[in-house]
XYZ file of C-alpha atoms in Angstrom:
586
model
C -8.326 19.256 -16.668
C -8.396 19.293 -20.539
C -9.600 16.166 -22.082
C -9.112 15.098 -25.873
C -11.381 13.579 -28.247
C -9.207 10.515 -29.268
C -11.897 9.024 -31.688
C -10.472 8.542 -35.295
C -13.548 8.551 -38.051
C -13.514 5.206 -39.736
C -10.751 3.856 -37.674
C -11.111 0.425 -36.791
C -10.530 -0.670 -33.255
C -7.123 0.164 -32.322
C -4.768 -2.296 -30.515
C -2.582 -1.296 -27.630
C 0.309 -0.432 -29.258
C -1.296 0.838 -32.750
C -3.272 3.303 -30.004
C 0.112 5.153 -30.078
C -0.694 6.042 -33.545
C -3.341 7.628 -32.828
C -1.391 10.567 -31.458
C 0.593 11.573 -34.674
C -2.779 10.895 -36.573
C -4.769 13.460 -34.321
C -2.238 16.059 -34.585
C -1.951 16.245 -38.681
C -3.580 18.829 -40.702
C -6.453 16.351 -41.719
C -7.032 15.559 -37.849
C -10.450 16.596 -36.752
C -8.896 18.291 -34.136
C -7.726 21.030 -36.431
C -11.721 22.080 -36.492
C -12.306 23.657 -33.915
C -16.207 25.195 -33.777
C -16.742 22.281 -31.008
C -14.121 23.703 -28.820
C -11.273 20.518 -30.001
C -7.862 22.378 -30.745
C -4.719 21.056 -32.270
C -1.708 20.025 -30.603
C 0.518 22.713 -31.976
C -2.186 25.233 -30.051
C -2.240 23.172 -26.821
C 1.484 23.713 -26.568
C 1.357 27.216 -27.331
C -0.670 27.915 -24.272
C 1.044 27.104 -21.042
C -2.208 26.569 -18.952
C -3.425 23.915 -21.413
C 0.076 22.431 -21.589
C 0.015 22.025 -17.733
C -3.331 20.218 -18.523
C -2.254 18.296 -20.832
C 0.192 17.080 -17.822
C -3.130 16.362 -15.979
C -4.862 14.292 -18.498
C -1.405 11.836 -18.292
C -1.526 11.407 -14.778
C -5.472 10.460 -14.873
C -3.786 7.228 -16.495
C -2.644 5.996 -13.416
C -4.869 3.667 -11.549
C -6.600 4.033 -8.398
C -5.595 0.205 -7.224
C -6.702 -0.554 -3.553
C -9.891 -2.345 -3.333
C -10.822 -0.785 -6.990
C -10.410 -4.501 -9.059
C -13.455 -5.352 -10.047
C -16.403 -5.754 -7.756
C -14.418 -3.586 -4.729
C -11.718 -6.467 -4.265
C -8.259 -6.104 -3.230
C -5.501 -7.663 -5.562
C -4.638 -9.926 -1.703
C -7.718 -11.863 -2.767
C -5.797 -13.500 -5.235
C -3.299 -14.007 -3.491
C -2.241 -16.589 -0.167
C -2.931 -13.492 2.293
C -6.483 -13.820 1.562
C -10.103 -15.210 0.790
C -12.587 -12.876 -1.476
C -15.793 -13.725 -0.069
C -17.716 -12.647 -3.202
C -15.753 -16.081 -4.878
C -18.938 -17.478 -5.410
C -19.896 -14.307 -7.763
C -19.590 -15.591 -11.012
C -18.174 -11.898 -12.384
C -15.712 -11.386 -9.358
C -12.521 -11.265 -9.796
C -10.993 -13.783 -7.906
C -13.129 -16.120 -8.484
C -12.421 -15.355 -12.781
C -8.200 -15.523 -11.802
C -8.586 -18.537 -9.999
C -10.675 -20.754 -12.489
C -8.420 -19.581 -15.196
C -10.077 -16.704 -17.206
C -6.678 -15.091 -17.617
C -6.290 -15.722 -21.295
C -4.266 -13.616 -24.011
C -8.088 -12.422 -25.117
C -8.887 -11.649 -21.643
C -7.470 -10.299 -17.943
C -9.759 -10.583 -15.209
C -7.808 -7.270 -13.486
C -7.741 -5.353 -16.886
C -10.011 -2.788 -14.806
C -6.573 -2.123 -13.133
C -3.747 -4.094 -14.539
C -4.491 -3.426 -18.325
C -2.264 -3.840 -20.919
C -3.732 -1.284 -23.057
C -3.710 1.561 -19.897
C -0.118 1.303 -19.555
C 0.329 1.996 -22.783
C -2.360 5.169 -23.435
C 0.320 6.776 -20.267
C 3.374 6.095 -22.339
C 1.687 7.303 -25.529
C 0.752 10.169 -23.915
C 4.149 11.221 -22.322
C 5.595 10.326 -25.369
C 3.651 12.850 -27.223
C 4.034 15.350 -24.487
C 8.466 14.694 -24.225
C 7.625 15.583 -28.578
C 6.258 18.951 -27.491
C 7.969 20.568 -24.320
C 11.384 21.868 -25.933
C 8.884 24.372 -27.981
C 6.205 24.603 -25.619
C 5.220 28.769 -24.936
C 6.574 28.601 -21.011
C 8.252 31.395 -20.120
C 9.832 29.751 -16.859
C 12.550 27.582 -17.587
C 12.574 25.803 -14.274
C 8.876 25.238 -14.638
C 9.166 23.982 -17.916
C 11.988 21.546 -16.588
C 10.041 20.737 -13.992
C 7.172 19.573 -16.380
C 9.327 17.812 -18.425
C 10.589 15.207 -15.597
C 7.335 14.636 -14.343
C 6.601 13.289 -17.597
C 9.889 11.382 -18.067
C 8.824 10.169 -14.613
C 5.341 9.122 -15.815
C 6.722 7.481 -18.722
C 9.321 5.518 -16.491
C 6.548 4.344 -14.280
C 3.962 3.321 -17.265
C 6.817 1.691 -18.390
C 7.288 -0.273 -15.486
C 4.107 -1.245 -14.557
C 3.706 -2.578 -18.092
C 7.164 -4.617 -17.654
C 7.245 -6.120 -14.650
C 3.402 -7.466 -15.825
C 4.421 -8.811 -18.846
C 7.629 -8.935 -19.184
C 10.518 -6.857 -21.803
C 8.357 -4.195 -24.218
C 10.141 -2.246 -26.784
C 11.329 1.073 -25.544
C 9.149 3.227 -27.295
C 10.578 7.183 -27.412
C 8.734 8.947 -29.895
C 5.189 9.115 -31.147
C 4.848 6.643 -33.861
C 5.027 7.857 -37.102
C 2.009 7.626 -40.205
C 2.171 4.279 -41.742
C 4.948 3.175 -39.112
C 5.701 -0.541 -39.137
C 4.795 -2.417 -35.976
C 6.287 -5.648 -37.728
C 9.906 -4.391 -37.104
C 9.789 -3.970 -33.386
C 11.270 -6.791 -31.202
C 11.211 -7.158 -27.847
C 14.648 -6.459 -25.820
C 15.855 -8.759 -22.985
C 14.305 -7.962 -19.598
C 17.041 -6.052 -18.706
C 16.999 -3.451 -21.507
C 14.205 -2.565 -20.991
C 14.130 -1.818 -17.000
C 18.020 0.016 -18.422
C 15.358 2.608 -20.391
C 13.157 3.081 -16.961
C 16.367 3.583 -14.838
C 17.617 5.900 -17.513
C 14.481 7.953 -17.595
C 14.564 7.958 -13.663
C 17.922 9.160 -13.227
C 17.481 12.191 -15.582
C 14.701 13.142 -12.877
C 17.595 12.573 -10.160
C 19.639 14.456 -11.624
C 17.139 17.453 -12.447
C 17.484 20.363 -10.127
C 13.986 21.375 -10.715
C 12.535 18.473 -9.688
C 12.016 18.591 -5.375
C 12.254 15.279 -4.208
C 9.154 15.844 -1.768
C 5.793 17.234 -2.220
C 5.265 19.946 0.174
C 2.167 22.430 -1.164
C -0.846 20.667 -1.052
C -2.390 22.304 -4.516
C 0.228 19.531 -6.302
C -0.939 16.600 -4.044
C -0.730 14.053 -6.536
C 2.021 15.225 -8.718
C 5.072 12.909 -8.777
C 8.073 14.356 -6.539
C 11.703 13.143 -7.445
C 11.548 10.742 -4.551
C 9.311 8.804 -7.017
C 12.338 8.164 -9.352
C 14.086 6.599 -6.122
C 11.567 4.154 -5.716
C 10.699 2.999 -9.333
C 14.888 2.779 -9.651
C 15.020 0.767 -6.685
C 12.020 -1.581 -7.282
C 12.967 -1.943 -10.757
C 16.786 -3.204 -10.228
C 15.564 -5.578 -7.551
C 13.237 -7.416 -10.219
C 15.846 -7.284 -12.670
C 18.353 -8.855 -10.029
C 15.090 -11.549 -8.525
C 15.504 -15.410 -9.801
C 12.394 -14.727 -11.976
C 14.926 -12.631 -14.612
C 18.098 -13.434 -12.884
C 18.621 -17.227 -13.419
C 22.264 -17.399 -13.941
C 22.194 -15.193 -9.985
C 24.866 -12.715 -11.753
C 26.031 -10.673 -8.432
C 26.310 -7.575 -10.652
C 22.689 -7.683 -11.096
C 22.553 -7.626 -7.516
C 25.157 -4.494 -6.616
C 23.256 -2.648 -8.970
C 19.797 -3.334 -6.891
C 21.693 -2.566 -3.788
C 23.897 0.324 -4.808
C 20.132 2.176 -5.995
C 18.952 1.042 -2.480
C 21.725 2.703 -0.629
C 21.390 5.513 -3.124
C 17.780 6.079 -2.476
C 18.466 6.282 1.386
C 20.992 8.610 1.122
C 19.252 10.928 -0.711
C 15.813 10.632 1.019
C 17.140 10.245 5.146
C 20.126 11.618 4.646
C 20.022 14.818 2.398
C 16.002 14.773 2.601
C 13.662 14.575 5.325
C 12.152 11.553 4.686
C 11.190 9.618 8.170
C 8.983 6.549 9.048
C 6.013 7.276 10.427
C 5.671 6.320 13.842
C 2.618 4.442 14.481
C 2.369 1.327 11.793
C -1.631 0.901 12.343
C -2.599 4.932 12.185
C -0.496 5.332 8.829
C -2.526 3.410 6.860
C -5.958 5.215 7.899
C -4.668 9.067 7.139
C -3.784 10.683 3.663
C -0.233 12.111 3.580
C 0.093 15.892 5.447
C 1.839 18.461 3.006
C 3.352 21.193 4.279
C 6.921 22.242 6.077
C 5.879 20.904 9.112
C 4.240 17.001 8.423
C 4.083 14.096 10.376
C 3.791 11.833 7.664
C 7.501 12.069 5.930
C 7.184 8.207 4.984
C 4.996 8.245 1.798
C 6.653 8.738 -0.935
C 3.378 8.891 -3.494
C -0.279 7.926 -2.228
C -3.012 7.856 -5.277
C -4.656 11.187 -4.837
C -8.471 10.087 -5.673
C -10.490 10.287 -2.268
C -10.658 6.265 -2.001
C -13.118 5.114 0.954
C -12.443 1.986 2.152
C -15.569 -0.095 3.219
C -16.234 -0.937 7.184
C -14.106 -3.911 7.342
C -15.919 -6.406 9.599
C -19.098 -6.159 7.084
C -21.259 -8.733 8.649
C -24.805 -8.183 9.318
C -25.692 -10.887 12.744
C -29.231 -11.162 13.711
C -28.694 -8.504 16.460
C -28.117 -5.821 13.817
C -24.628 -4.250 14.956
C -22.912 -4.154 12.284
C -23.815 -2.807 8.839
C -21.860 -3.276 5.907
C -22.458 -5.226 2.684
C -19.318 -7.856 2.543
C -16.830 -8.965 4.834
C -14.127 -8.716 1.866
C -10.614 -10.081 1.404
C -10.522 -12.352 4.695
C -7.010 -12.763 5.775
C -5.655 -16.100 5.513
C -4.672 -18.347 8.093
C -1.177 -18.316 6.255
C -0.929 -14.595 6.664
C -1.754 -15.058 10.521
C 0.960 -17.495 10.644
C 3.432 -15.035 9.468
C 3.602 -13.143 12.064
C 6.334 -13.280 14.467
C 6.274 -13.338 18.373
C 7.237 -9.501 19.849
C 8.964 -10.939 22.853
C 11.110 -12.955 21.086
C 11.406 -11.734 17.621
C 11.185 -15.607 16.372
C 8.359 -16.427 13.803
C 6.053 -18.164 15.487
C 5.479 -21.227 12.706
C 7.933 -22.053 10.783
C 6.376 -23.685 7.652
C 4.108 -26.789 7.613
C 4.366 -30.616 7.662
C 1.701 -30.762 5.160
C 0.680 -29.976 1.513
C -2.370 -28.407 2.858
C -1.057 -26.540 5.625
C -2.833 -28.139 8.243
C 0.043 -28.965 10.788
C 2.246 -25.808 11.379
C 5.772 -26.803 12.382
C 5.604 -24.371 15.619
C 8.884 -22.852 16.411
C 9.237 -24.168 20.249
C 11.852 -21.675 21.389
C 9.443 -18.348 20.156
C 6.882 -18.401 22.565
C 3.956 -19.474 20.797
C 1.225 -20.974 22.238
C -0.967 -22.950 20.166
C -4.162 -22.727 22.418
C -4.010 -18.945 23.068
C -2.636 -18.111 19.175
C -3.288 -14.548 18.996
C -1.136 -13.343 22.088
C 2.056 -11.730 22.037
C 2.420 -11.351 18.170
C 4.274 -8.963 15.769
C 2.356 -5.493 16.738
C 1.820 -5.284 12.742
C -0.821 -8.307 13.162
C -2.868 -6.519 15.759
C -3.318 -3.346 13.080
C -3.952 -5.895 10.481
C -6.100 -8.754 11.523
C -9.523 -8.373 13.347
C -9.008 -12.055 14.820
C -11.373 -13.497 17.674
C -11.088 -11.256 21.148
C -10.216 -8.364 18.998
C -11.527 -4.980 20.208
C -13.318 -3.702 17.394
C -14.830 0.104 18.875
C -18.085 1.674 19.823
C -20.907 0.291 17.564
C -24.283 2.269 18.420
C -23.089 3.188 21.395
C -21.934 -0.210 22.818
C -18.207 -1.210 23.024
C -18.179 -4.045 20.760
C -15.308 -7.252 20.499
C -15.062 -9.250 17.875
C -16.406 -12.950 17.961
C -15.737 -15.336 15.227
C -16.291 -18.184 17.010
C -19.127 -20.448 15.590
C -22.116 -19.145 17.300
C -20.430 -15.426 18.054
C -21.468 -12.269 16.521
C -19.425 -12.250 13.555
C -18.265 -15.738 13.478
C -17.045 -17.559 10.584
C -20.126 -19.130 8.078
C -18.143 -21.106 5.106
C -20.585 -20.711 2.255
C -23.135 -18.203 2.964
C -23.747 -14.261 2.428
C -21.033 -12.293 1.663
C -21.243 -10.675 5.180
C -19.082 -12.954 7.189
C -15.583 -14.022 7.237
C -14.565 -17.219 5.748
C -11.153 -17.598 7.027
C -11.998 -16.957 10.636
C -10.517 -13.304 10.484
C -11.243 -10.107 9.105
C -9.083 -6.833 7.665
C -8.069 -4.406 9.823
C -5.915 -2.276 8.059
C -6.828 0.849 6.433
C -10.035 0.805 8.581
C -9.951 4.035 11.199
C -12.197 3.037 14.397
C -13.184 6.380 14.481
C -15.312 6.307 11.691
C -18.714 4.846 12.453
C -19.493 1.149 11.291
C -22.546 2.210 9.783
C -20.425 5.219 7.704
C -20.019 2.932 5.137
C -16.764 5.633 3.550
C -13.748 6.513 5.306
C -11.121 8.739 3.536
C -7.923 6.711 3.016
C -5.908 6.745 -0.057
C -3.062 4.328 -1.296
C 0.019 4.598 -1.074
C 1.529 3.338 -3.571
C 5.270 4.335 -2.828
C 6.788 4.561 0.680
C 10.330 4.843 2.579
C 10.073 1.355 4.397
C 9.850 -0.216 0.858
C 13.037 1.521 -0.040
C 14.907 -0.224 3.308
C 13.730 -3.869 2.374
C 14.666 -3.775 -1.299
C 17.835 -2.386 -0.319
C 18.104 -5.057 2.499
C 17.100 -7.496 -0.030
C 20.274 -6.795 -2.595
C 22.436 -5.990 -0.250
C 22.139 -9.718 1.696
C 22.387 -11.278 -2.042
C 25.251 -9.321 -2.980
C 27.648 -8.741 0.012
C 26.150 -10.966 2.521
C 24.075 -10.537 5.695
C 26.140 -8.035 7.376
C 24.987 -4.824 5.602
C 21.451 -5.990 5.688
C 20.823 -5.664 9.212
C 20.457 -1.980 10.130
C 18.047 -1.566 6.925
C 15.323 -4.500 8.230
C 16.148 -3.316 11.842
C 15.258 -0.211 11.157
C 11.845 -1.191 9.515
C 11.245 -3.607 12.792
C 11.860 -0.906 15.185
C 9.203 1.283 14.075
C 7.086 -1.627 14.825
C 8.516 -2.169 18.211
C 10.222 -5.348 16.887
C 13.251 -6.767 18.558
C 16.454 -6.206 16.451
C 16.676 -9.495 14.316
C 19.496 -11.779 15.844
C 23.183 -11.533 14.963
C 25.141 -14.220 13.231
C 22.033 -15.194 10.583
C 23.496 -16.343 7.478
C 22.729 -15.898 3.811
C 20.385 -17.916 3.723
C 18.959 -17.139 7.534
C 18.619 -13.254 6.380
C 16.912 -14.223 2.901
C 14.123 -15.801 4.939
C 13.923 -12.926 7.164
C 13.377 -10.216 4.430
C 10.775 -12.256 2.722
C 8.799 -12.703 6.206
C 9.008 -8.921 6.965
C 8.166 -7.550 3.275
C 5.460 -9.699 4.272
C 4.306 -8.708 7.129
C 5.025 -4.954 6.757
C 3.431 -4.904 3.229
C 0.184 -6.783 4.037
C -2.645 -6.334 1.537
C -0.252 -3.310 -0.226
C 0.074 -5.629 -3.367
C 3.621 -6.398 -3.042
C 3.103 -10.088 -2.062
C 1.354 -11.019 -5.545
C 4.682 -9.498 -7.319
C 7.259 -11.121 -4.423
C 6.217 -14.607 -4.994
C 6.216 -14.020 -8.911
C 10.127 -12.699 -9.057
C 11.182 -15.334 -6.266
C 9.375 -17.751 -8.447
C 7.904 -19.437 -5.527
C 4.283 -18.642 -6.735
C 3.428 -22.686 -6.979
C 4.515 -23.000 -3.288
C 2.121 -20.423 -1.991
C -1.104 -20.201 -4.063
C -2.462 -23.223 -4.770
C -4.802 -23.244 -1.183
C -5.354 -20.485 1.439
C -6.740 -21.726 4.776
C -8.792 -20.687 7.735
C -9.382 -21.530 11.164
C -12.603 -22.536 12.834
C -13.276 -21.274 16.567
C -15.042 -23.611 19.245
C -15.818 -22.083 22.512
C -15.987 -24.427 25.305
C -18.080 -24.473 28.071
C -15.409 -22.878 30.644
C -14.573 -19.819 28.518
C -11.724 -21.076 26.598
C -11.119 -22.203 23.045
C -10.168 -24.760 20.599
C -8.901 -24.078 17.292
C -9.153 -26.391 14.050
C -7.556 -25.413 10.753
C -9.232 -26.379 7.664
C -8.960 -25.969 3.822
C -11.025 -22.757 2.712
C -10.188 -22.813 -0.758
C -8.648 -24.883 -3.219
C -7.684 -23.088 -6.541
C -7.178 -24.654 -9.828
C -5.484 -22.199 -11.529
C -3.184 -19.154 -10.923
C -0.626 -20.651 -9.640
C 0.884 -22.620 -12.152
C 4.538 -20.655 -13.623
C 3.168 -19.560 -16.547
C 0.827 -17.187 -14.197
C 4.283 -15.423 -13.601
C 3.841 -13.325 -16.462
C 0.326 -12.452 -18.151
C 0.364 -13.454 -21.544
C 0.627 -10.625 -24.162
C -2.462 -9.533 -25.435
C -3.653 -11.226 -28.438
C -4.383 -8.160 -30.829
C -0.407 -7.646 -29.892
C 1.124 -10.844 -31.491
C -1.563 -10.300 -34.277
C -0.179 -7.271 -35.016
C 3.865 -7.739 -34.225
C 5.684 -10.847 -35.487
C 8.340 -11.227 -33.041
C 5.522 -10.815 -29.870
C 3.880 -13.470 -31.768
C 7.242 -15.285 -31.784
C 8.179 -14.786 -27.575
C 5.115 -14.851 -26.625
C 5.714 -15.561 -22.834
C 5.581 -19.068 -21.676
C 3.136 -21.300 -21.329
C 0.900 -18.947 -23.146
């Protein structure tokens, strides 16, 4: 990979968008990249080698973040969310403790390790600089060097969208910036300009004939295959079409988000190859086969950096069993409750009587039964959720199930170590029983684009544009793979609206789409203020009694101005009209 030496002499520290600068700076006669006894080269000479213009490639991609259970201090984004409690809360420096007292600030973002303002930014820069170069760039292969050049259009569209649908409409940016340019004239577009530029960008990919739609050699794992454009497209109409940016509910919005969602499927099931995979729980604990013959044709793009996912059920009891440091991002009694019964298809609870969802309204014609809670449910929990009576694997040679139950093995301790659960569960997915508890590293990457994402966004339009009816096959299809029943004919508007939100999630557990659902729905002061737990009795014959309670309260996060992050600071110092639509509440 070639790296660049971005340090300016005498250049005081550079804000996000100023970084841009930076670029045209560095490649002017007075750069100090045009010395070169320390091996630095110009950008005229990287472009006049194709090997270090194909690196060049490499050093924009190495902007995209790892995500997962990267945030700061191993945490998944879900612990800041209602499908979860972060144990390490009561670490000053974690993360989800910083979100939920408030330390999001326009001087500060307790997920900039991640979710950083200035990140998204360096990637567009870069492409930008890069889209400057490739019309004159020494490749003698034309379809290579079209290739190249829609990967980076591609990068650029995803940057862009990342940064968007963070904070909000950004000035479409297409060219490095000028010496001397004037960051006082740029205003920000609406919302919807500004996901027009992504979809623009995207569709040139589409409609590149260089670009294959699927990664298939494993030497390019990690490079971004047209299917990519699909799924930023897709994801990026259905925002612009969400309450959050639509609040007029203009129909158009939503034919657009459905027409890209019917688009998408076409191209990837239809005229590509593109399958679900066929076992929910083992998906999530294997990285993506390349190759003509795969079994994995769901993923559209998984992070390529080796990510090991900690054991999951971390706890440490005094017979010594398990290993691990930290039980994690607990799932939440809420999550639990999400799931729907498999006999039946009906969700199981319904919503709650209560502010502090301590009385579930139980749906009485599901099947649920209160005092035996974790039987029969949505075959998605059970590769989730390590709950009580959960089979766990071999663990030093002796089968092991789990036991949260006060007084069991791993059972739930409120406010102590880090090692046990505080919600009464722990996480399941992504963790491959295989892999001893003790082997602290498993090999699992994120994926951060797949095919059953593509059916519920389109499902999601569709239902808000045209009604129920053309809904049903996309959501069924997602169900089946999980061995779902079919959902029931006749559901309303309304009905199927509620349906899609409980299966995105349910099928996207812990896979960060929640914390961005409940922000475009605008429903994120309905579902974050609390998470709870439940604490496990076990009774003298063998049985069980369940009690919820309250496992955290949270002051802050959850109020509407959390549904954008603020613009940085150094931003609206530096450009009037951020300064001016700032975004509210900040």
């Amino acid at each position: 990979m070639l790296h660049f030496n971005w340090e300016v002499k005498n250049m005081k520290k550079i804000s996000i968008l100023a970084l841009i600068t930076v670029f045209t700076v560095l490649s002017c006669k007075e750069s100090p990249l045009d010395i070169t006894p320390d091996g630095r080269i110009t950008f005229d000479e990287v472009f006049k080698d194709e090997i270090q213009t194909e690196s060049f490639v490499n050093t924009i991609y190495s902007k995209i973040p790892l995500y997962f259970f990267n945030y700061n201090n191993y945490g998944f984004l879900a612990g800041i969310t209602d499908e979860a409690q972060e144990v390490r809360n009561t670490f000053i420096g974690g993360m989800a403790l910083q979100w939920q007292i408030g330390a999001l600030t326009p001087s500060a973002n307790p997920l900039a390790g991640m979710l950083d303002y200035g990140l998204w930014w360096q990637g567009i820069g870069h492409a930008n600089l890069f889209l400057s170069y490739i019309d004159n760039a020494n490749i003698e292969d034309p379809a290579k060097k079209s290739r190249l050049k829609a990967e980076v259009q591609l990068l650029r569209a995803f940057f862009y969208w990342e940064l968007t649908k963070q904070y909000g409409a950004m000035p479409v940016v297409t060219e490095p910036f000028a010496p001397g340019f004037a960051f006082e004239s740029l205003t920000r577009p609406s919302f919807e300009e500004t996901v027009d530029f992504i979809v623009s960008d995207c569709d040139a990919v589409i409609a590149n004939a260089n670009m294959p739609l699927r990664i298939t050699n494993a030497s390019e794992r990690g490079r971004f295959p047209k299917a990519v454009a699909y799924a930023i497209k897709s994801q990026a109409l259905l925002f612009n079409a969400s309450p959050l940016w639509n609040a007029t509910n203009e129909q158009s919005k939503w034919q657009r988000a459905a027409d890209a969602g019917r688009d998408a499927l076409q191209a990837l099931t239809v005229q590509g190859d593109f399958r679900l995979f066929d076992d929910y729980g083992n998906y999530f604990i294997r990285s993506q086969d390349l190759g003509a013959s795969i079994l994995d044709r769901e993923t559209i793009h998984e992070i390529p950096a080796d990510a090991g996912v900690f054991s999951v059920i971390n706890t440490i009891p005094s017979n010594g069993e398990l290993i691990g440091t930290s039980a994690g991002a607990c799932p939440s009694q809420e999550l639990v409750d999400s799931y729907e019964m498999q006999a039946t298809g009906e969700p199981a609870i319904l919503g709650y009587q209560d502010s502090d969802h301590l009385q579930p309204i139980i749906n009485a014609s599901s099947g649920y039964d209160e005092n035996n809670p974790y039987a029969g449910r949505d075959p998605r929990f059970y590769a989730t959720v390590f709950h009580n009576g959960s089979y766990y694997g071999p663990i030093n040679g002796r089968e092991h199930t789990v036991e949260t139950f006060i007084g069991g093995r791993d059972q739930l301790l409120a406010y102590a170590q880090f090692t046990n659960t505080r919600t009464g569960y722990y996480l399941k997915k992504f963790y491959d029983p295989l892999i001893p508890a003790n082997q602290l590293v498993q090999q699992t990457r994120w994926k951060k684009y797949r095919l059953a994402e593509i059916y519920l966004n389109f499902a999601e339009a569709e239902n808000e544009a045209n009604g129920p009816l053309g809904a049903y096959e996309a959501v069924n299809t997602v169900r089946r793979r999980a061995d779902m029943p079919d959902l029931p004919a006749g559901l309303n508007q309304e009905q199927m609206r509620d349906r899609i939100r409980r299966e995105r999630r349910v099928e996207f557990a812990y896979e960060e789409h929640r914390f961005w659902d409940v922000r475009r729905w605008k429903i994120l002061s309905e579902t974050d203020k609390l998470v709870t737990g439940i604490e496990i009795r076990k009774q003298g014959d063998g049985s069980f009694t369940y009690q919820r309670f309250v496992t955290e309260r949270r002051s802050a996060g959850w109020q509407d101005k959390y549904l954008l992050f603020p613009i940085p600071l150094s931003e609206t110092n530096l450009i009037p009209d951020f300064n001016n639509n700032q975004n509210p509440g900040w």
